[in-house]
XYZ file of C-alpha atoms in Angstrom:
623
model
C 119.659 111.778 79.514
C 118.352 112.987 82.425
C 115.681 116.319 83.082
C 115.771 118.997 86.012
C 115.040 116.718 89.153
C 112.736 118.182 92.257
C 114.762 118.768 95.316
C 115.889 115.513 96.385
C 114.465 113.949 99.505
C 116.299 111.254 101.652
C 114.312 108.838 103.276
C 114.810 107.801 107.641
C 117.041 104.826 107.352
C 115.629 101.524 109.423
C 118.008 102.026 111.719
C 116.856 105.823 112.502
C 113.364 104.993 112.957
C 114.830 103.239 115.733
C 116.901 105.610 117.343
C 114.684 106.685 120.584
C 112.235 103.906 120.878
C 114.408 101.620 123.305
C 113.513 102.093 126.614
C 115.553 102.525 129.510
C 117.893 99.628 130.761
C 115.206 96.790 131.347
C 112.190 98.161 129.620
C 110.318 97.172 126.853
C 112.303 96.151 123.709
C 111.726 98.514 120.231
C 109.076 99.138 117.995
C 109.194 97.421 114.413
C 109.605 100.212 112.019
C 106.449 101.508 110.486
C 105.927 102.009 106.735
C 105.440 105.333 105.308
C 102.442 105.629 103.105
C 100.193 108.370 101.748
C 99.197 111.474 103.866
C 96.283 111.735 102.473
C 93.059 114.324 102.940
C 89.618 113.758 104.447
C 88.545 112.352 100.904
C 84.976 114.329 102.090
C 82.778 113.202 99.188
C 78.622 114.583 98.838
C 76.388 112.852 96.621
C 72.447 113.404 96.231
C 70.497 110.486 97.325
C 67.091 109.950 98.407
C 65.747 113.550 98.064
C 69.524 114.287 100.056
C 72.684 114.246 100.419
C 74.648 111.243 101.584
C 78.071 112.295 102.912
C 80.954 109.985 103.583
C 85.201 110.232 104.830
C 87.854 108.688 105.206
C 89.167 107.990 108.942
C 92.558 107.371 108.182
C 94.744 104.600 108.859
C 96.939 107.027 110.831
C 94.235 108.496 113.174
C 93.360 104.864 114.027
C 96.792 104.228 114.890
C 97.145 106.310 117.190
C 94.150 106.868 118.897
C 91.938 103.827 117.783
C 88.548 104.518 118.596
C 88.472 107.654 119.782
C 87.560 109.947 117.481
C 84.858 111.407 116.346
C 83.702 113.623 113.410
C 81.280 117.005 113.309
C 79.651 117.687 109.760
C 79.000 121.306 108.608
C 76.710 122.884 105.939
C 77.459 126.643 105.111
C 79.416 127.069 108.388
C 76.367 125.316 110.084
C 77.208 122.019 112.359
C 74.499 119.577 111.150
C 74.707 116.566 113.924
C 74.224 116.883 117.460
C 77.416 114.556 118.436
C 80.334 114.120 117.125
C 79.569 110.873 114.805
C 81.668 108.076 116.137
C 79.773 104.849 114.624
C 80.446 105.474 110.999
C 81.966 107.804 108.536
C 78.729 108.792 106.830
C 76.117 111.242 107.409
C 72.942 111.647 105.094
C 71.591 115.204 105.414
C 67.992 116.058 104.471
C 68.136 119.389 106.127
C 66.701 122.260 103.841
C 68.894 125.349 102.624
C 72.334 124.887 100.494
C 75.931 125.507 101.334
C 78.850 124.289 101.193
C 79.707 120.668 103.335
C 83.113 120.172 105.695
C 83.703 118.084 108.169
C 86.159 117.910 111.086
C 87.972 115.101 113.366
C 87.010 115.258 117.114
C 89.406 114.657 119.344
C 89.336 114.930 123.663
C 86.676 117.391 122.422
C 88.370 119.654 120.083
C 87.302 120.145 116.269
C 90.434 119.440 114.088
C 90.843 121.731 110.437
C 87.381 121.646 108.269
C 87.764 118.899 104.995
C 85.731 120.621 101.929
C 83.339 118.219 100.105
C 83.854 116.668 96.407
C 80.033 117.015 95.195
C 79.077 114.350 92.813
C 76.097 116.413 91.401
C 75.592 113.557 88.726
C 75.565 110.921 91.282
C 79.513 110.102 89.726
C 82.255 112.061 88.929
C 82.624 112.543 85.598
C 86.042 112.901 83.909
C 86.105 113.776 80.293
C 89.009 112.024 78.353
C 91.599 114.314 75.601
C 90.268 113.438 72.161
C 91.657 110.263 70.946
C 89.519 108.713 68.613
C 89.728 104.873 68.679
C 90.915 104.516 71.964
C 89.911 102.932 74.760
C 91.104 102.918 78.689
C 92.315 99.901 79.736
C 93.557 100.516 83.091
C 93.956 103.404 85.565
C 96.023 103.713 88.620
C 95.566 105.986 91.693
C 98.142 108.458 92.935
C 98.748 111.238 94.971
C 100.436 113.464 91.755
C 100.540 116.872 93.592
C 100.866 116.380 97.005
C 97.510 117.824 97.940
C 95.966 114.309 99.688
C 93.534 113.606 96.942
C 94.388 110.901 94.248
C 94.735 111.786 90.572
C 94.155 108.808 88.240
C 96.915 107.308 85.410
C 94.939 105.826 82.442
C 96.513 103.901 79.431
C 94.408 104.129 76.171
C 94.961 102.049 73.606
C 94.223 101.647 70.453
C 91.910 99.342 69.199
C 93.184 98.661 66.005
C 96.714 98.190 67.344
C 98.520 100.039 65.114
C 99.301 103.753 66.932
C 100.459 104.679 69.904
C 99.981 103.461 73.367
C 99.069 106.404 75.473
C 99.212 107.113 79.015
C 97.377 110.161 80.798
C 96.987 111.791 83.926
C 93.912 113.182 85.550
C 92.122 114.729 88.058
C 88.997 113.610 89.821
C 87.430 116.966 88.955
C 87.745 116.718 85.187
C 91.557 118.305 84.350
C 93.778 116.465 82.088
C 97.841 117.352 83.940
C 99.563 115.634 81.239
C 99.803 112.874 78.602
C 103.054 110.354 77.084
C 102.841 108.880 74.068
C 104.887 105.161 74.117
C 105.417 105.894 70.414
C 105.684 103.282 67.647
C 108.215 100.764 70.737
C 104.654 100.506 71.641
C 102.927 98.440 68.809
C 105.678 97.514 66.398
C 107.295 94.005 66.974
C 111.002 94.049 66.317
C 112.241 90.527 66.859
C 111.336 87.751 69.381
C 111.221 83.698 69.756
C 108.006 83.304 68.311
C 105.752 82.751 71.563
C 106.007 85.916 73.189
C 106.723 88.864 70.979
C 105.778 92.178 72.744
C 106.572 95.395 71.469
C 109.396 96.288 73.699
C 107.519 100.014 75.323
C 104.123 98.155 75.100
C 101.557 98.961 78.201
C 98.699 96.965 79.189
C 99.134 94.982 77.036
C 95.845 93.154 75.500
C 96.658 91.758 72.130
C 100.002 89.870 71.193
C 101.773 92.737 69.577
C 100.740 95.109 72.639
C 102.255 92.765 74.815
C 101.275 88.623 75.774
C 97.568 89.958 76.825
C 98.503 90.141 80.489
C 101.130 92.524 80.739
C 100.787 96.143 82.238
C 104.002 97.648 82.700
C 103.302 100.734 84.625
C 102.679 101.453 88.061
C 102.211 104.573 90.331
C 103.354 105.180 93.620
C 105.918 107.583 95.672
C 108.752 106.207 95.775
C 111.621 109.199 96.876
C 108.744 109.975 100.079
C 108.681 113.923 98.835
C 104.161 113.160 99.137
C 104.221 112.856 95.240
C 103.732 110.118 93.319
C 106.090 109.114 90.525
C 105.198 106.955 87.208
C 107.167 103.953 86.425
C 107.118 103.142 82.971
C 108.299 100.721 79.899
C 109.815 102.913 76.943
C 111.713 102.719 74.174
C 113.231 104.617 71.224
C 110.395 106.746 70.016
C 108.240 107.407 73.712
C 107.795 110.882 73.611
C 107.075 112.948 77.279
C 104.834 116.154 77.969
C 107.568 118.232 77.726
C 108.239 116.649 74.353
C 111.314 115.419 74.989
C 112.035 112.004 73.090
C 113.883 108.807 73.841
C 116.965 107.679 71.525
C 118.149 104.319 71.441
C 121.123 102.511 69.463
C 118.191 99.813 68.653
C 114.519 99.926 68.045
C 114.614 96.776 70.650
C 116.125 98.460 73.628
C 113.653 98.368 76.625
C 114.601 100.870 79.648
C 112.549 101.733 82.790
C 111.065 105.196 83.144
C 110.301 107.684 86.112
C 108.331 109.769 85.035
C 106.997 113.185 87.513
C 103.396 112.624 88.364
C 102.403 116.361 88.311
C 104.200 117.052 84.906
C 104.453 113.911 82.827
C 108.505 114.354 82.273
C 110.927 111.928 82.369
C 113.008 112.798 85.810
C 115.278 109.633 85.299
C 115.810 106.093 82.831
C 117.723 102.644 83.108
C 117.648 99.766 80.489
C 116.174 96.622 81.374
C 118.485 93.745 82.129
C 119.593 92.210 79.578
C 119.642 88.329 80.260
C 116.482 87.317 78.065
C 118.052 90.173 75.565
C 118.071 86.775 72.906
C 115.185 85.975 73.037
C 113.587 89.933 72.130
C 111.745 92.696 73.899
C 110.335 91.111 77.684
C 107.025 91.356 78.515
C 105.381 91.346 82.372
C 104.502 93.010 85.499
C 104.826 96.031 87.191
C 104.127 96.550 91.076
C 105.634 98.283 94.025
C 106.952 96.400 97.612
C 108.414 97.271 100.548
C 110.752 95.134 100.884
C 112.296 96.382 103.855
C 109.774 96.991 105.807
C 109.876 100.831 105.801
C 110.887 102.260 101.870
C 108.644 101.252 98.396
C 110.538 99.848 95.743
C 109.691 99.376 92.620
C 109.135 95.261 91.449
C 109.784 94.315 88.021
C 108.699 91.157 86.178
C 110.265 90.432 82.698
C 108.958 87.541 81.088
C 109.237 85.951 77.974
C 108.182 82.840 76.316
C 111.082 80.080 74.891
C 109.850 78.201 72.122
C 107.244 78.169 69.040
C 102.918 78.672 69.882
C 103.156 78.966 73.838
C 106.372 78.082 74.408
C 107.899 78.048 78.572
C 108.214 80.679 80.994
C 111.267 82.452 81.386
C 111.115 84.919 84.515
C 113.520 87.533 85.606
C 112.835 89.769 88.758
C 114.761 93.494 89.404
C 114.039 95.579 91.754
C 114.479 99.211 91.841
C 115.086 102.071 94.112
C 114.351 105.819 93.548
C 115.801 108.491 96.178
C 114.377 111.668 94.186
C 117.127 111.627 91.737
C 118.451 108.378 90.825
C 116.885 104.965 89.676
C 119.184 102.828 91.152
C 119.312 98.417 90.774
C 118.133 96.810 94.340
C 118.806 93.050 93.424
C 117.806 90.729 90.440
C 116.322 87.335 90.473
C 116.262 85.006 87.019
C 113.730 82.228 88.498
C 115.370 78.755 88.102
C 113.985 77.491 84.471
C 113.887 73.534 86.562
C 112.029 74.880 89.924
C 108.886 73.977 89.213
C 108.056 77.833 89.451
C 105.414 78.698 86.895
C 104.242 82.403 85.994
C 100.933 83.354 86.254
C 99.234 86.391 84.820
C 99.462 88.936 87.516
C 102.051 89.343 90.378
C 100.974 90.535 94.025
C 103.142 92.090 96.694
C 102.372 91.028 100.231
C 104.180 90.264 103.339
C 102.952 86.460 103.663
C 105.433 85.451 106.682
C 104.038 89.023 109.006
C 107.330 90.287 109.688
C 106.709 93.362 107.942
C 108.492 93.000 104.871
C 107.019 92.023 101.402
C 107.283 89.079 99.598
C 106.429 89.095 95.819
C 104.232 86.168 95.220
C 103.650 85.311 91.128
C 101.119 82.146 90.593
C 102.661 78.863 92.090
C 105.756 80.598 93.818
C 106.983 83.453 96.007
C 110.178 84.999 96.320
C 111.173 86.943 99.253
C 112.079 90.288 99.868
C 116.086 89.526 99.614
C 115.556 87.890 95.887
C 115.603 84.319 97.017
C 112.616 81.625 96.186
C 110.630 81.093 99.456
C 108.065 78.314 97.980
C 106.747 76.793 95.220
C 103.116 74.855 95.436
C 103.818 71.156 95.447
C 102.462 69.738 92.010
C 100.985 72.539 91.447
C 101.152 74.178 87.570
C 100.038 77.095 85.237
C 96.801 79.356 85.775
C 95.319 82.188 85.317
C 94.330 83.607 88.944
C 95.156 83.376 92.636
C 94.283 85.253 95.338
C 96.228 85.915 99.037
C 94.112 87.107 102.495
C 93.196 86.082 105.805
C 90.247 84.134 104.166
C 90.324 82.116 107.671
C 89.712 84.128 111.073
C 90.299 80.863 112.926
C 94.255 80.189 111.435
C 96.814 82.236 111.648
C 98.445 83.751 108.946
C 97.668 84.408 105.478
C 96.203 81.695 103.306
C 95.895 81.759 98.936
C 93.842 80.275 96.456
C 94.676 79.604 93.083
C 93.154 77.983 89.627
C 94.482 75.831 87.228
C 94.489 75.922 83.812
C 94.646 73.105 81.384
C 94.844 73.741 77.400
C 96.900 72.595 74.671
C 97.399 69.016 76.137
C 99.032 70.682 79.064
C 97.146 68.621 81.879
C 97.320 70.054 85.779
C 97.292 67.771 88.616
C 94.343 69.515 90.416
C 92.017 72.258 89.115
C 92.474 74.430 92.068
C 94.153 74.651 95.176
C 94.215 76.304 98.815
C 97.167 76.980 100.743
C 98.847 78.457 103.008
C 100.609 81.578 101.790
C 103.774 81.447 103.922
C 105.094 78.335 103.076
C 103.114 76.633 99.875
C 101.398 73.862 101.734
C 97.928 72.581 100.209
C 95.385 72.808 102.518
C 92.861 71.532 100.098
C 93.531 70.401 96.645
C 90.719 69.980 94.163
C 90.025 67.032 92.076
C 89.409 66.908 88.416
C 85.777 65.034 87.200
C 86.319 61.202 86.836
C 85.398 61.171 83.619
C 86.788 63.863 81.809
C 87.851 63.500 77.964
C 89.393 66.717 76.592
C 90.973 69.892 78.156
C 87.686 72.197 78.423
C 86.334 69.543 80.443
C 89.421 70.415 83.326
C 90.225 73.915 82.475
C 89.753 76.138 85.144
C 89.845 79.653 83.594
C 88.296 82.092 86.593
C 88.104 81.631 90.419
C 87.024 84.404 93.155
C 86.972 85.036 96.985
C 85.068 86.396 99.552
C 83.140 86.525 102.603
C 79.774 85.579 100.606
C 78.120 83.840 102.982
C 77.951 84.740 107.030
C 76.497 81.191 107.774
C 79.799 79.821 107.750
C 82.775 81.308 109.064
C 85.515 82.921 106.956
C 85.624 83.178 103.386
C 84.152 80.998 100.666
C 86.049 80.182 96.936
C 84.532 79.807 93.637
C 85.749 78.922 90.706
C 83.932 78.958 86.959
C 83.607 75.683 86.685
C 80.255 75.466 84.379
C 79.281 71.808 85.247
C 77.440 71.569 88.253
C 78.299 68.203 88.765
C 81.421 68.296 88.536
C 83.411 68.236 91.866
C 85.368 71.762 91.142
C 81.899 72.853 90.707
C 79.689 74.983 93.429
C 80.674 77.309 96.607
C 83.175 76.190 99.488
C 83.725 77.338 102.967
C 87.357 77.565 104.228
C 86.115 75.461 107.499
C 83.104 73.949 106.303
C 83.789 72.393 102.988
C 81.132 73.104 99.945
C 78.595 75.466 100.905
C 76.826 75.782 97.767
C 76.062 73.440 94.566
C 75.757 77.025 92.163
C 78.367 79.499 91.445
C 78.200 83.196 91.592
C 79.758 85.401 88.883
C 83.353 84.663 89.514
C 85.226 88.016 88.672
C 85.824 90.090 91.606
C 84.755 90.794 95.279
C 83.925 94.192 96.092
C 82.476 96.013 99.489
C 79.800 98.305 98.610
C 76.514 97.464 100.394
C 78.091 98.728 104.318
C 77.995 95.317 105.749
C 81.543 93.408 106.311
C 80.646 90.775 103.857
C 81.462 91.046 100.079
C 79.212 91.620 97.081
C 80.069 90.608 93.549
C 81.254 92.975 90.239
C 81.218 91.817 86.961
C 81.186 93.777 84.075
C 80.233 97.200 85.374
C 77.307 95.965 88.007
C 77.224 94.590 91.857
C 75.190 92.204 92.557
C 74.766 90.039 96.170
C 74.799 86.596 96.843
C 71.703 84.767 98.414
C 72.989 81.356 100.045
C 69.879 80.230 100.939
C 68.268 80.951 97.189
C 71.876 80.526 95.558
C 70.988 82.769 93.322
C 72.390 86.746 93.134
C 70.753 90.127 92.578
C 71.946 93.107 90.985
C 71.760 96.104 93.440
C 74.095 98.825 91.446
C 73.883 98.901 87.494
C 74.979 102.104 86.324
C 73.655 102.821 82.785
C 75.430 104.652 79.938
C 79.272 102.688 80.958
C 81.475 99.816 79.485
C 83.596 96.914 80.782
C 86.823 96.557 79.231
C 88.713 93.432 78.345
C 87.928 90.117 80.631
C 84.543 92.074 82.023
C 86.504 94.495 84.224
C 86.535 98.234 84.348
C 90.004 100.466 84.400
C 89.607 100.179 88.713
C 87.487 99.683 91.249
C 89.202 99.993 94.986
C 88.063 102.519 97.827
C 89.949 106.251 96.737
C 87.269 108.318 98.066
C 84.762 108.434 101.148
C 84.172 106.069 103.322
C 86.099 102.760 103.819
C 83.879 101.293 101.054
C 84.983 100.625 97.114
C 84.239 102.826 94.037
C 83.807 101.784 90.230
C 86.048 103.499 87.765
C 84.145 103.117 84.405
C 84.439 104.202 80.804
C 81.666 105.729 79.427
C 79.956 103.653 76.352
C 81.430 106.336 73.372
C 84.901 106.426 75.153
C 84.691 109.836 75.799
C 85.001 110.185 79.359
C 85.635 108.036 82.805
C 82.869 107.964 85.055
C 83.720 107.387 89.020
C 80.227 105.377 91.161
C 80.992 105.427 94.408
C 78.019 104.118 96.876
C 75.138 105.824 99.029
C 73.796 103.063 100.888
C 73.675 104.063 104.527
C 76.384 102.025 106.867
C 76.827 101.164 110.449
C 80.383 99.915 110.012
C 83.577 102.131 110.699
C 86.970 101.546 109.089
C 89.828 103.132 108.492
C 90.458 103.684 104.912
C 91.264 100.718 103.005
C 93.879 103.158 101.311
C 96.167 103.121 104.399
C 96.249 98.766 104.472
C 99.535 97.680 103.421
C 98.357 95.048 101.389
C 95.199 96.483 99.826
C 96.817 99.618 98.888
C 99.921 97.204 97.189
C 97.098 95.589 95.599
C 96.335 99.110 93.356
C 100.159 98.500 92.261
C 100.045 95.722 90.283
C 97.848 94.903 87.175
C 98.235 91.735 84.941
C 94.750 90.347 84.875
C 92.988 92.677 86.934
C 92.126 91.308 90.581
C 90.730 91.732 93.158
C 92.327 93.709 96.621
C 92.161 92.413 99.537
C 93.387 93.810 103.191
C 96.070 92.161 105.246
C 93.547 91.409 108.344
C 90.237 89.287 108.212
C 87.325 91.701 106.889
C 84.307 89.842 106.766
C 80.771 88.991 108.697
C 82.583 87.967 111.784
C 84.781 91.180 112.021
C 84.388 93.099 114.966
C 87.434 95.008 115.303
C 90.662 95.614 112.806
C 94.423 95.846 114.344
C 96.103 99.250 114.196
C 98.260 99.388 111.258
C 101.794 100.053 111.599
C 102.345 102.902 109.434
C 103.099 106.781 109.251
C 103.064 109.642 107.084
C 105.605 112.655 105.810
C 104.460 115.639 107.110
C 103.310 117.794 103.774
């Protein structure tokens, strides 16, 4: 079955982007195609602060591009330019000027004022976003998306139920408040129908967080455009049962049959479906990942991760990538990948999509392994097993390339060789393996359950890795330096990295507050603790990741009576000036995928020792 489709937009093949950028007969050889992302708005956001108002924008990823520096920005209050100069050392402004009116701002350019950007006022300090009634539900995770086309990014939730036995729901929403549309999964979404015993997800199950709503780490869903028309489609796990905003309902010969969904951003109908493969189809409904690539340098395709479990308890790993393809119309197969059961490949809980080897094509990179963009295995980590993070970056300024680090987790008399490693993330090698305590006598003594990165300390060079080791004695135990070795004989909280304070270094976010790490105490201190908002599952909140203002992260929370989503973005003052982290390849991939919620990181060093970021190589649809 398929539902009116929007006028159907055909991408630039590869091959046209490079029609006109050869020179003439002994020039300069071509440009590498550029990816098309998100042409997106000024993100203009005003928030009181200090008797004020601190203002902050985006300077996209686009502008820097082209013209790198040289730009600067004029802000206006009721038609009134507040600053002398065009601003050119930051993207923030804090105005204690007296009188009201409405703020814009506009781009500078060889001294001309580009088209005024009107303001998103936080009057609360946050944005609040009340949720449709749904009583015993809670948000688990939320993706940004451009929906409409307008520049500014709506938010998909899923909301599930905490007693596991209704619907899996997924919503759409503004950041001014306006619910566009909502899906129910239906009862593919919590009831098991068959399975081997050690994975049995309900086949239309979305983040999942329970065994029936999927093994705990699955999500499922992901937003992006795909077809390039500046509006982002859903990708979604259904079954028989899933029921759209137009109320239209999917049949199915069997209550097992798992199909991929695209479902219209703006309206929350189904605009085209395709089963799942079938090769685990023995075995029961697949759980796994969601996440979008591109995997040809220029076009996003969807990634697909079914996984299920052979075998009773926690049986093995049995992976199966497909790729996918949508041209405005059609979902169409790319290529499939069933990872070899005797590779030594071992799944992890999330995926990420990065391009480790630089060539401008994505890799998808799950735990110990990474397959390449064509759907052949690039790597898998010598000796290295099951766990339940990793992280890829340029944690090291000094080396070229991208480098990973990854935990190792030991339960159930499964034993790892190391409890964490550090690699490089083109081509598996260990740069530094860790060692398990000498003395060790049961599994919670080796188990390595949480480990974080991040430019934490700017006495040492590059980024430092933690883990949650709770013995400080033991040698997996305490901070270390990607040059310098351990740094540190305490740990700081070990969930995720976030930029908030304006300097280049990161702070820390656990639960729903920031805190920053002292190195010469060792010791951290909260500086943001919103009151009246939750954590979800594993201490994180539905998002965190930088959708509005400045170049800086916000904090998507659920409020503590699960009635609305509140959105913290910060109001410290900053000298720094980035592009929006939105317009980074890798960061903005990073929103894509799900799993175990982690942490995003950009595709260039961003840290203390920063001092200026490449140009991107990307461009925009004209809207």
């Amino acid at each position: 079955m398929r539902t009116a489709r929007r006028r159907r937009t055909v991408f630039l093949t590869a091959a046209a982007l490079f029609a006109g950028l050869f020179s003439a007969p002994g020039g300069h050889a071509a440009e590498r195609p550029r990816r098309v992302v998100e042409n997106l708005d000024r993100g203009l956001v005003a928030v009181p602060s200090d008797g004020g108002t601190f203002l902050s924008w985006r300077l996209l990823g686009t502008e820097y591009a082209r013209r790198g520096d040289a730009i600067g920005f004029n802000v206006y209050k009721g038609g009134k330019r507040l600053n002398r100069a065009p601003i050119t050392r930051s993207t923030t402004y804090r105005d204690t000027s007296p009188g009201t009116g409405a703020y814009s701002v506009r781009a500078v350019v060889d001294g001309r004022e580009g088209k005024p950007s009107s303001a998103l006022v936080l009057d609360q300090g946050y944005a609040e976003i009340p949720l449709a009634a749904a009583e015993g539900y809670t948000v688990q995770h939320a993706w940004p998306g451009d929906l409409d086309g307008d520049g500014r990014y709506e938010l998909v939730v899923s909301r599930l139920s905490q007693t596991r036995d209704r619907p899996d729901l997924l919503e759409a929403y503004t950041l001014t408040g306006e619910r566009l549309w909502r899906v129910d999964l239906g009862p593919g979404s919590y009831t098991q129908v068959g399975g081997n015993g050690a994975n049995d997800p309900a086949p239309a199950a979305i983040s999942g967080s329970t065994p029936i709503g999927g093994y705990r780490n699955d999500d499922n869903v992901t937003v992006f455009d795909l077809d390039g028309d500046g509006r982002a489609e859903v990708l979604a796990h259904t079954a028989a049962g899933t029921t759209f905003a137009d109320g239209t309902r999917v049949t199915a010969d069997s209550p097992a049959r798992q199909f991929v969904s695209v479902v219209d951003g703006a309206t929350g109908t189904e605009r085209d479906r395709q089963p799942v493969p079938d090769d685990f189809v023995a075995d029961g409904p697949s759980g796994g990942h969601f996440g979008i690539a591109y995997l040809d340098g220029v076009h996003p395709s969807l990634v697909t991760k079914l996984v299920t479990r052979v075998g009773a308890r926690r049986g093995a790993f049995r992976v199966l990538f497909q790729t996918w393809d949508f041209d405005g119309t059609d979902l169409t197969r790319r290529w499939k990948y069933v990872v070899p059961a005797d590779s030594g490949a071992t799944s992890f809980h999330q995926i990420r999509t990065v391009d480790v080897d630089r060539d401008g094509k994505d890799e998808i990179a799950d735990g110990n392994y990474v397959v390449n963009g064509d759907g052949t295995l690039r790597y898998v980590v010598d000796g290295a097993g099951h766990g339940d993070r990793f992280h890829i970056a340029d944690l090291d300024p000094g080396r070229p390339g991208l480098e990973g680090f990854a935990i190792q987790q030991a339960e159930l008399g499964v034993v790892p060789n190391f409890p964490w490693y550090y690699y490089d993330a083109d081509t598996g090698e260990r740069l530094v393996t860790g060692q398990h305590p000498a003395d060790w006598e049961n599994d919670t003594d080796i188990d390595v359950g949480r480990g974080s990165t991040g430019d934490i300390d700017p006495g040492h060079r590059g980024y430092e890795y933690w883990t949650s080791t709770a013995d400080v004695t033991a040698p997996g135990a305490g901070v270390r330096n990607v040059r310098d070795g351990k740094v540190a004989t305490t740990t700081p909280s070990v969930n995720f990295r976030i930029w908030w304070d304006g300097d280049k270094g990161s702070e820390l976010l656990d639960f729903t507050h920031v805190s920053d790490w002292d190195p010469a105490t060792e010791t951290s201190t909260r500086i943001f603790d919103p009151a009246g908002v939750v954590s979800g599952a594993r201490n994180a909140t539905p998002f965190y990741g930088d959708i509005l203002g400045d170049w800086r992260e916000e904090i998507l929370a659920e409020t503590a009576d699960h009635t609305a989503l509140r959105l913290h973005t910060t109001t410290e003052p900053t000298g720094t000036r980035l592009y929006t982290l939105a317009h980074n390849p890798a960061y903005r991939l990073g929103w894509t995928v799900r799993g175990y919620l982690q942490s995003t990181y950009t595709d260039y060093y961003l840290g203390t020792e920063t001092r200026r970021v490449p140009r991107p190589e990307i461009e925009v649809r004209s809207r």
